[in-house]
GROMACS .gro file of N, CA and C in nm:
model
  369
    1MET      N    1   0.084  -0.117   0.003
    1MET     CA    2  -0.003  -0.001   0.001
    1MET      C    3   0.088   0.127   0.001
    2SER      N    4   0.062   0.214  -0.091
    2SER     CA    5   0.146   0.333  -0.098
    2SER      C    6   0.101   0.435   0.014
    3LYS      N    7   0.180   0.535   0.037
    3LYS     CA    8   0.155   0.632   0.138
    3LYS      C    9   0.020   0.706   0.106
    4SER      N   10  -0.011   0.735  -0.023
    4SER     CA   11  -0.132   0.805  -0.061
    4SER      C   12  -0.253   0.710  -0.031
    5ASP      N   13  -0.236   0.576  -0.051
    5ASP     CA   14  -0.348   0.488  -0.028
    5ASP      C   15  -0.383   0.486   0.123
    6PHE      N   16  -0.273   0.484   0.207
    6PHE     CA   17  -0.292   0.481   0.353
    6PHE      C   18  -0.369   0.610   0.395
    7SER      N   19  -0.331   0.729   0.342
    7SER     CA   20  -0.399   0.850   0.383
    7SER      C   21  -0.544   0.849   0.345
    8LYS      N   22  -0.567   0.794   0.231
    8LYS     CA   23  -0.705   0.788   0.176
    8LYS      C   24  -0.790   0.699   0.265
    9ASP      N   25  -0.732   0.576   0.300
    9ASP     CA   26  -0.805   0.488   0.387
    9ASP      C   27  -0.828   0.544   0.527
   10SER      N   28  -0.724   0.605   0.582
   10SER     CA   29  -0.734   0.655   0.721
   10SER      C   30  -0.831   0.760   0.738
   11THR      N   31  -0.863   0.842   0.635
   11THR     CA   32  -0.958   0.946   0.650
   11THR      C   33  -1.105   0.895   0.645
   12GLN      N   34  -1.114   0.767   0.614
   12GLN     CA   35  -1.252   0.706   0.607
   12GLN      C   36  -1.282   0.626   0.734
   13THR      N   37  -1.182   0.621   0.822
   13THR     CA   38  -1.205   0.542   0.946
   13THR      C   39  -1.281   0.624   1.050
   14THR      N   40  -1.375   0.564   1.111
   14THR     CA   41  -1.442   0.625   1.221
   14THR      C   42  -1.376   0.584   1.348
   15LEU      N   43  -1.341   0.687   1.427
   15LEU     CA   44  -1.270   0.662   1.558
   15LEU      C   45  -1.376   0.652   1.667
   16TYR      N   46  -1.346   0.568   1.762
   16TYR     CA   47  -1.438   0.544   1.871
   16TYR      C   48  -1.383   0.639   1.990
   17LYS      N   49  -1.477   0.716   2.047
   17LYS     CA   50  -1.445   0.797   2.160
   17LYS      C   51  -1.515   0.742   2.283
   18ASP      N   52  -1.430   0.707   2.380
   18ASP     CA   53  -1.486   0.653   2.510
   18ASP      C   54  -1.519   0.770   2.602
   19THR      N   55  -1.604   0.863   2.561
   19THR     CA   56  -1.637   0.979   2.646
   19THR      C   57  -1.781   0.988   2.676
   20ILE      N   58  -1.859   0.903   2.604
   20ILE     CA   59  -2.009   0.910   2.623
   20ILE      C   60  -2.049   0.853   2.762
   21SER      N   61  -1.985   0.752   2.808
   21SER     CA   62  -2.016   0.704   2.950
   21SER      C   63  -1.987   0.819   3.052
   22ASP      N   64  -1.875   0.889   3.037
   22ASP     CA   65  -1.850   0.999   3.123
   22ASP      C   66  -1.955   1.110   3.115
   23LEU      N   67  -2.000   1.138   2.986
   23LEU     CA   68  -2.102   1.233   2.969
   23LEU      C   69  -2.236   1.192   3.039
   24ASN      N   70  -2.271   1.060   3.030
   24ASN     CA   71  -2.392   1.018   3.097
   24ASN      C   72  -2.377   1.022   3.251
   25LEU      N   73  -2.265   0.977   3.305
   25LEU     CA   74  -2.239   0.995   3.447
   25LEU      C   75  -2.241   1.130   3.493
   26GLY      N   76  -2.173   1.216   3.423
   26GLY     CA   77  -2.161   1.360   3.460
   26GLY      C   78  -2.302   1.427   3.465
   27TYR      N   79  -2.383   1.396   3.361
   27TYR     CA   80  -2.521   1.454   3.361
   27TYR      C   81  -2.602   1.401   3.474
   28ARG      N   82  -2.587   1.270   3.507
   28ARG     CA   83  -2.657   1.209   3.620
   28ARG      C   84  -2.615   1.276   3.747
   29ASP      N   85  -2.484   1.308   3.762
   29ASP     CA   86  -2.439   1.383   3.882
   29ASP      C   87  -2.502   1.521   3.889
   30LEU      N   88  -2.515   1.584   3.775
   30LEU     CA   89  -2.579   1.715   3.779
   30LEU      C   90  -2.719   1.710   3.823
   31LEU      N   91  -2.797   1.611   3.772
   31LEU     CA   92  -2.930   1.592   3.811
   31LEU      C   93  -2.943   1.560   3.960
   32MET      N   94  -2.860   1.477   4.012
   32MET     CA   95  -2.863   1.444   4.158
   32MET      C   96  -2.835   1.569   4.242
   33ALA      N   97  -2.735   1.650   4.200
   33ALA     CA   98  -2.694   1.772   4.276
   33ALA      C   99  -2.814   1.867   4.273
   34TYR      N  100  -2.870   1.881   4.154
   34TYR     CA  101  -2.993   1.966   4.139
   34TYR      C  102  -3.102   1.922   4.228
   35ASN      N  103  -3.128   1.797   4.227
   35ASN     CA  104  -3.234   1.736   4.310
   35ASN      C  105  -3.208   1.755   4.457
   36GLU      N  106  -3.083   1.754   4.499
   36GLU     CA  107  -3.045   1.763   4.643
   36GLU      C  108  -3.032   1.911   4.679
   37GLY      N  109  -3.046   2.009   4.587
   37GLY     CA  110  -3.025   2.147   4.617
   37GLY      C  111  -2.884   2.187   4.634
   38ASP      N  112  -2.791   2.114   4.578
   38ASP     CA  113  -2.648   2.146   4.600
   38ASP      C  114  -2.598   2.210   4.463
   39TYR      N  115  -2.604   2.344   4.461
   39TYR     CA  116  -2.574   2.412   4.339
   39TYR      C  117  -2.431   2.459   4.325
   40ALA      N  118  -2.337   2.373   4.365
   40ALA     CA  119  -2.195   2.406   4.362
   40ALA      C  120  -2.147   2.425   4.218
   41VAL      N  121  -2.068   2.525   4.196
   41VAL     CA  122  -2.015   2.560   4.063
   41VAL      C  123  -1.932   2.444   4.007
   42SER      N  124  -1.862   2.371   4.105
   42SER     CA  125  -1.775   2.260   4.060
   42SER      C  126  -1.848   2.156   3.983
   43TYR      N  127  -1.981   2.129   4.014
   43TYR     CA  128  -2.058   2.034   3.932
   43TYR      C  129  -2.076   2.085   3.789
   44LEU      N  130  -2.104   2.207   3.774
   44LEU     CA  131  -2.122   2.259   3.642
   44LEU      C  132  -1.999   2.264   3.560
   45ARG      N  133  -1.889   2.303   3.626
   45ARG     CA  134  -1.759   2.309   3.551
   45ARG      C  135  -1.713   2.168   3.513
   46THR      N  136  -1.725   2.074   3.605
   46THR     CA  137  -1.689   1.940   3.577
   46THR      C  138  -1.765   1.886   3.451
   47PHE      N  139  -1.896   1.906   3.454
   47PHE     CA  140  -1.971   1.865   3.336
   47PHE      C  141  -1.938   1.937   3.207
   48GLU      N  142  -1.911   2.065   3.223
   48GLU     CA  143  -1.868   2.138   3.101
   48GLU      C  144  -1.751   2.083   3.034
   49MET      N  145  -1.650   2.037   3.114
   49MET     CA  146  -1.528   1.979   3.056
   49MET      C  147  -1.563   1.848   2.984
   50ILE      N  148  -1.655   1.769   3.041
   50ILE     CA  149  -1.688   1.641   2.985
   50ILE      C  150  -1.768   1.672   2.853
   51LEU      N  151  -1.865   1.763   2.867
   51LEU     CA  152  -1.953   1.792   2.744
   51LEU      C  153  -1.868   1.844   2.629
   52SER      N  154  -1.775   1.934   2.667
   52SER     CA  155  -1.690   1.998   2.560
   52SER      C  156  -1.614   1.896   2.478
   53LEU      N  157  -1.567   1.788   2.549
   53LEU     CA  158  -1.502   1.683   2.481
   53LEU      C  159  -1.588   1.607   2.373
   54ASN      N  160  -1.716   1.616   2.394
   54ASN     CA  161  -1.809   1.540   2.309
   54ASN      C  162  -1.872   1.624   2.202
   55LEU      N  163  -1.847   1.755   2.197
   55LEU     CA  164  -1.909   1.850   2.096
   55LEU      C  165  -1.818   1.848   1.978
   56PRO      N  166  -1.876   1.829   1.857
   56PRO     CA  167  -1.800   1.833   1.737
   56PRO      C  168  -1.760   1.978   1.698
   57ASP      N  169  -1.645   1.986   1.635
   57ASP     CA  170  -1.600   2.110   1.571
   57ASP      C  171  -1.555   2.220   1.659
   58MET      N  172  -1.611   2.240   1.772
   58MET     CA  173  -1.567   2.348   1.865
   58MET      C  174  -1.593   2.318   2.011
   59THR      N  175  -1.539   2.390   2.096
   59THR     CA  176  -1.560   2.363   2.238
   59THR      C  177  -1.692   2.426   2.286
   60LEU      N  178  -1.733   2.386   2.400
   60LEU     CA  179  -1.852   2.435   2.454
   60LEU      C  180  -1.857   2.588   2.466
   61TRP      N  181  -1.743   2.647   2.508
   61TRP     CA  182  -1.731   2.786   2.538
   61TRP      C  183  -1.735   2.867   2.408
   62GLN      N  184  -1.735   2.805   2.287
   62GLN     CA  185  -1.738   2.873   2.168
   62GLN      C  186  -1.889   2.890   2.113
   63TYR      N  187  -1.978   2.812   2.165
   63TYR     CA  188  -2.117   2.813   2.120
   63TYR      C  189  -2.192   2.945   2.165
   64ASP      N  190  -2.263   3.004   2.076
   64ASP     CA  191  -2.325   3.131   2.106
   64ASP      C  192  -2.427   3.115   2.225
   65GLU      N  193  -2.495   3.005   2.228
   65GLU     CA  194  -2.591   2.982   2.340
   65GLU      C  195  -2.519   2.987   2.473
   66TYR      N  196  -2.404   2.923   2.484
   66TYR     CA  197  -2.324   2.925   2.609
   66TYR      C  198  -2.282   3.066   2.639
   67LYS      N  199  -2.227   3.133   2.542
   67LYS     CA  200  -2.168   3.267   2.561
   67LYS      C  201  -2.282   3.361   2.613
   68ARG      N  202  -2.404   3.350   2.553
   68ARG     CA  203  -2.514   3.445   2.590
   68ARG      C  204  -2.546   3.420   2.727
   69LEU      N  205  -2.565   3.296   2.776
   69LEU     CA  206  -2.592   3.262   2.914
   69LEU      C  207  -2.486   3.304   3.006
   70ASP      N  208  -2.362   3.286   2.971
   70ASP     CA  209  -2.249   3.323   3.052
   70ASP      C  210  -2.243   3.481   3.073
   71GLY      N  211  -2.287   3.545   2.968
   71GLY     CA  212  -2.292   3.691   2.971
   71GLY      C  213  -2.405   3.743   3.067
   72MET      N  214  -2.515   3.665   3.069
   72MET     CA  215  -2.627   3.705   3.148
   72MET      C  216  -2.617   3.653   3.296
   73LEU      N  217  -2.557   3.534   3.310
   73LEU     CA  218  -2.548   3.475   3.446
   73LEU      C  219  -2.409   3.410   3.457
   74PRO      N  220  -2.302   3.493   3.470
   74PRO     CA  221  -2.169   3.432   3.474
   74PRO      C  222  -2.151   3.357   3.598
   75LEU      N  223  -2.078   3.239   3.590
   75LEU     CA  224  -2.048   3.158   3.701
   75LEU      C  225  -1.938   3.224   3.786
   76PRO      N  226  -1.951   3.204   3.916
   76PRO     CA  227  -1.850   3.258   4.005
   76PRO      C  228  -1.712   3.208   3.978
   77VAL      N  229  -1.602   3.280   4.011
   77VAL     CA  230  -1.471   3.248   3.984
   77VAL      C  231  -1.425   3.112   4.043
   78PHE      N  232  -1.462   3.091   4.169
   78PHE     CA  233  -1.414   2.974   4.248
   78PHE      C  234  -1.505   2.859   4.242
   79ASP      N  235  -1.462   2.738   4.213
   79ASP     CA  236  -1.540   2.622   4.209
   79ASP      C  237  -1.616   2.586   4.335
   80ASP      N  238  -1.570   2.629   4.448
   80ASP     CA  239  -1.637   2.588   4.572
   80ASP      C  240  -1.752   2.686   4.610
   81GLU      N  241  -1.778   2.786   4.520
   81GLU     CA  242  -1.886   2.873   4.534
   81GLU      C  243  -2.021   2.803   4.482
   82HIS      N  244  -2.129   2.866   4.525
   82HIS     CA  245  -2.258   2.810   4.481
   82HIS      C  246  -2.337   2.923   4.405
   83VAL      N  247  -2.424   2.879   4.317
   83VAL     CA  248  -2.512   2.966   4.245
   83VAL      C  249  -2.655   2.936   4.290
   84THR      N  250  -2.750   3.017   4.249
   84THR     CA  251  -2.892   2.991   4.279
   84THR      C  252  -2.941   2.867   4.200
   85GLY      N  253  -3.048   2.812   4.248
   85GLY     CA  254  -3.114   2.702   4.173
   85GLY      C  255  -3.148   2.740   4.033
   86GLU      N  256  -3.197   2.865   4.020
   86GLU     CA  257  -3.237   2.904   3.886
   86GLU      C  258  -3.123   2.910   3.789
   87THR      N  259  -3.005   2.959   3.836
   87THR     CA  260  -2.886   2.973   3.753
   87THR      C  261  -2.829   2.829   3.718
   88PHE      N  262  -2.835   2.740   3.820
   88PHE     CA  263  -2.791   2.600   3.798
   88PHE      C  264  -2.876   2.538   3.695
   89ARG      N  265  -3.006   2.556   3.700
   89ARG     CA  266  -3.096   2.498   3.606
   89ARG      C  267  -3.079   2.562   3.465
   90ALA      N  268  -3.056   2.687   3.464
   90ALA     CA  269  -3.032   2.757   3.330
   90ALA      C  270  -2.911   2.694   3.256
   91TYR      N  271  -2.807   2.674   3.334
   91TYR     CA  272  -2.690   2.609   3.267
   91TYR      C  273  -2.724   2.463   3.226
   92MET      N  274  -2.795   2.389   3.301
   92MET     CA  275  -2.830   2.251   3.276
   92MET      C  276  -2.913   2.260   3.140
   93ARG      N  277  -3.001   2.354   3.126
   93ARG     CA  278  -3.089   2.368   3.010
   93ARG      C  279  -3.006   2.401   2.884
   94VAL      N  280  -2.908   2.488   2.896
   94VAL     CA  281  -2.815   2.521   2.785
   94VAL      C  282  -2.738   2.394   2.749
   95TYR      N  283  -2.691   2.320   2.842
   95TYR     CA  284  -2.624   2.197   2.805
   95TYR      C  285  -2.718   2.103   2.728
   96GLU      N  286  -2.843   2.096   2.773
   96GLU     CA  287  -2.941   2.005   2.701
   96GLU      C  288  -2.964   2.057   2.562
   97VAL      N  289  -2.981   2.188   2.547
   97VAL     CA  290  -3.004   2.243   2.411
   97VAL      C  291  -2.884   2.210   2.316
   98LEU      N  292  -2.764   2.226   2.368
   98LEU     CA  293  -2.647   2.197   2.285
   98LEU      C  294  -2.637   2.051   2.259
   99MET      N  295  -2.662   1.962   2.353
   99MET     CA  296  -2.652   1.814   2.328
   99MET      C  297  -2.762   1.778   2.220
  100ARG      N  298  -2.881   1.835   2.226
  100ARG     CA  299  -2.977   1.812   2.122
  100ARG      C  300  -2.931   1.869   1.986
  101LYS      N  301  -2.876   1.983   1.988
  101LYS     CA  302  -2.838   2.058   1.869
  101LYS      C  303  -2.732   1.978   1.788
  102VAL      N  304  -2.643   1.911   1.863
  102VAL     CA  305  -2.537   1.838   1.787
  102VAL      C  306  -2.560   1.691   1.777
  103GLY      N  307  -2.684   1.643   1.826
  103GLY     CA  308  -2.721   1.510   1.807
  103GLY      C  309  -2.673   1.417   1.915
  104LEU      N  310  -2.623   1.460   2.029
  104LEU     CA  311  -2.582   1.370   2.137
  104LEU      C  312  -2.699   1.304   2.203
  105ILE      N  313  -2.819   1.371   2.206
  105ILE     CA  314  -2.944   1.319   2.255
  105ILE      C  315  -3.051   1.341   2.158
  106ASP      N  316  -3.157   1.261   2.155
  106ASP     CA  317  -3.276   1.281   2.088
  106ASP      C  318  -3.283   1.268   1.937
  107LYS      N  319  -3.193   1.325   1.868
  107LYS     CA  320  -3.202   1.320   1.721
  107LYS      C  321  -3.072   1.352   1.650
  108ASP      N  322  -3.069   1.325   1.523
  108ASP     CA  323  -2.960   1.348   1.444
  108ASP      C  324  -2.936   1.498   1.422
  109PRO      N  325  -2.819   1.551   1.428
  109PRO     CA  326  -2.791   1.692   1.416
  109PRO      C  327  -2.842   1.750   1.285
  110GLN      N  328  -2.850   1.676   1.182
  110GLN     CA  329  -2.900   1.718   1.055
  110GLN      C  330  -3.043   1.742   1.054
  111ALA      N  331  -3.114   1.670   1.145
  111ALA     CA  332  -3.259   1.677   1.153
  111ALA      C  333  -3.309   1.783   1.253
  112ARG      N  334  -3.225   1.862   1.309
  112ARG     CA  335  -3.259   1.956   1.413
  112ARG      C  336  -3.346   2.069   1.360
  113GLU      N  337  -3.430   2.116   1.446
  113GLU     CA  338  -3.513   2.233   1.408
  113GLU      C  339  -3.439   2.364   1.437
  114THR      N  340  -3.482   2.472   1.373
  114THR     CA  341  -3.430   2.601   1.409
  114THR      C  342  -3.522   2.664   1.508
  115VAL      N  343  -3.468   2.675   1.625
  115VAL     CA  344  -3.549   2.733   1.734
  115VAL      C  345  -3.450   2.828   1.805
  116SER      N  346  -3.500   2.929   1.860
  116SER     CA  347  -3.416   3.023   1.941
  116SER      C  348  -3.383   2.946   2.068
  117ASP      N  349  -3.253   2.894   2.068
  117ASP     CA  350  -3.209   2.813   2.180
  117ASP      C  351  -3.211   2.887   2.315
  118LEU      N  352  -3.177   3.012   2.307
  118LEU     CA  353  -3.181   3.085   2.439
  118LEU      C  354  -3.323   3.111   2.484
  119ASP      N  355  -3.409   3.128   2.393
  119ASP     CA  356  -3.552   3.149   2.433
  119ASP      C  357  -3.602   3.019   2.500
  120MET      N  358  -3.558   2.902   2.442
  120MET     CA  359  -3.598   2.773   2.501
  120MET      C  360  -3.544   2.757   2.641
  121VAL      N  361  -3.424   2.797   2.659
  121VAL     CA  362  -3.361   2.783   2.789
  121VAL      C  363  -3.431   2.880   2.893
  122MET      N  364  -3.473   2.990   2.853
  122MET     CA  365  -3.529   3.087   2.948
  122MET      C  366  -3.671   3.070   2.978
  123LEU      N  367  -3.734   2.969   2.919
  123LEU     CA  368  -3.875   2.938   2.941
  123LEU      C  369  -3.902   2.905   3.086
   0.00000   0.00000   0.00000
């Protein structure tokens, strides 16, 4: 096999990312924290790191939906600080919107509807 054949074949290979189980566990942790009324910033930041690994093409912090929410309700600087339940839930909803948008949950990203994501989060 020539070098050009290898390059051609390698671009068609689908790589397996073992990050979905972390995403599921992280989201479950967020739900449990929310349910228990523990709105520590560390839960949100931990999940953001996991989610960002699973988003195609750009990081979580590059999405307009996230930037708008962060502009309206910025997270405190220190991870051991807490936010209100409403702020915690708003971040969880933005995460959900983005996961739906890119096809991590519910549907294929090509089949997504165009909806004002921030309006959906602020309902």
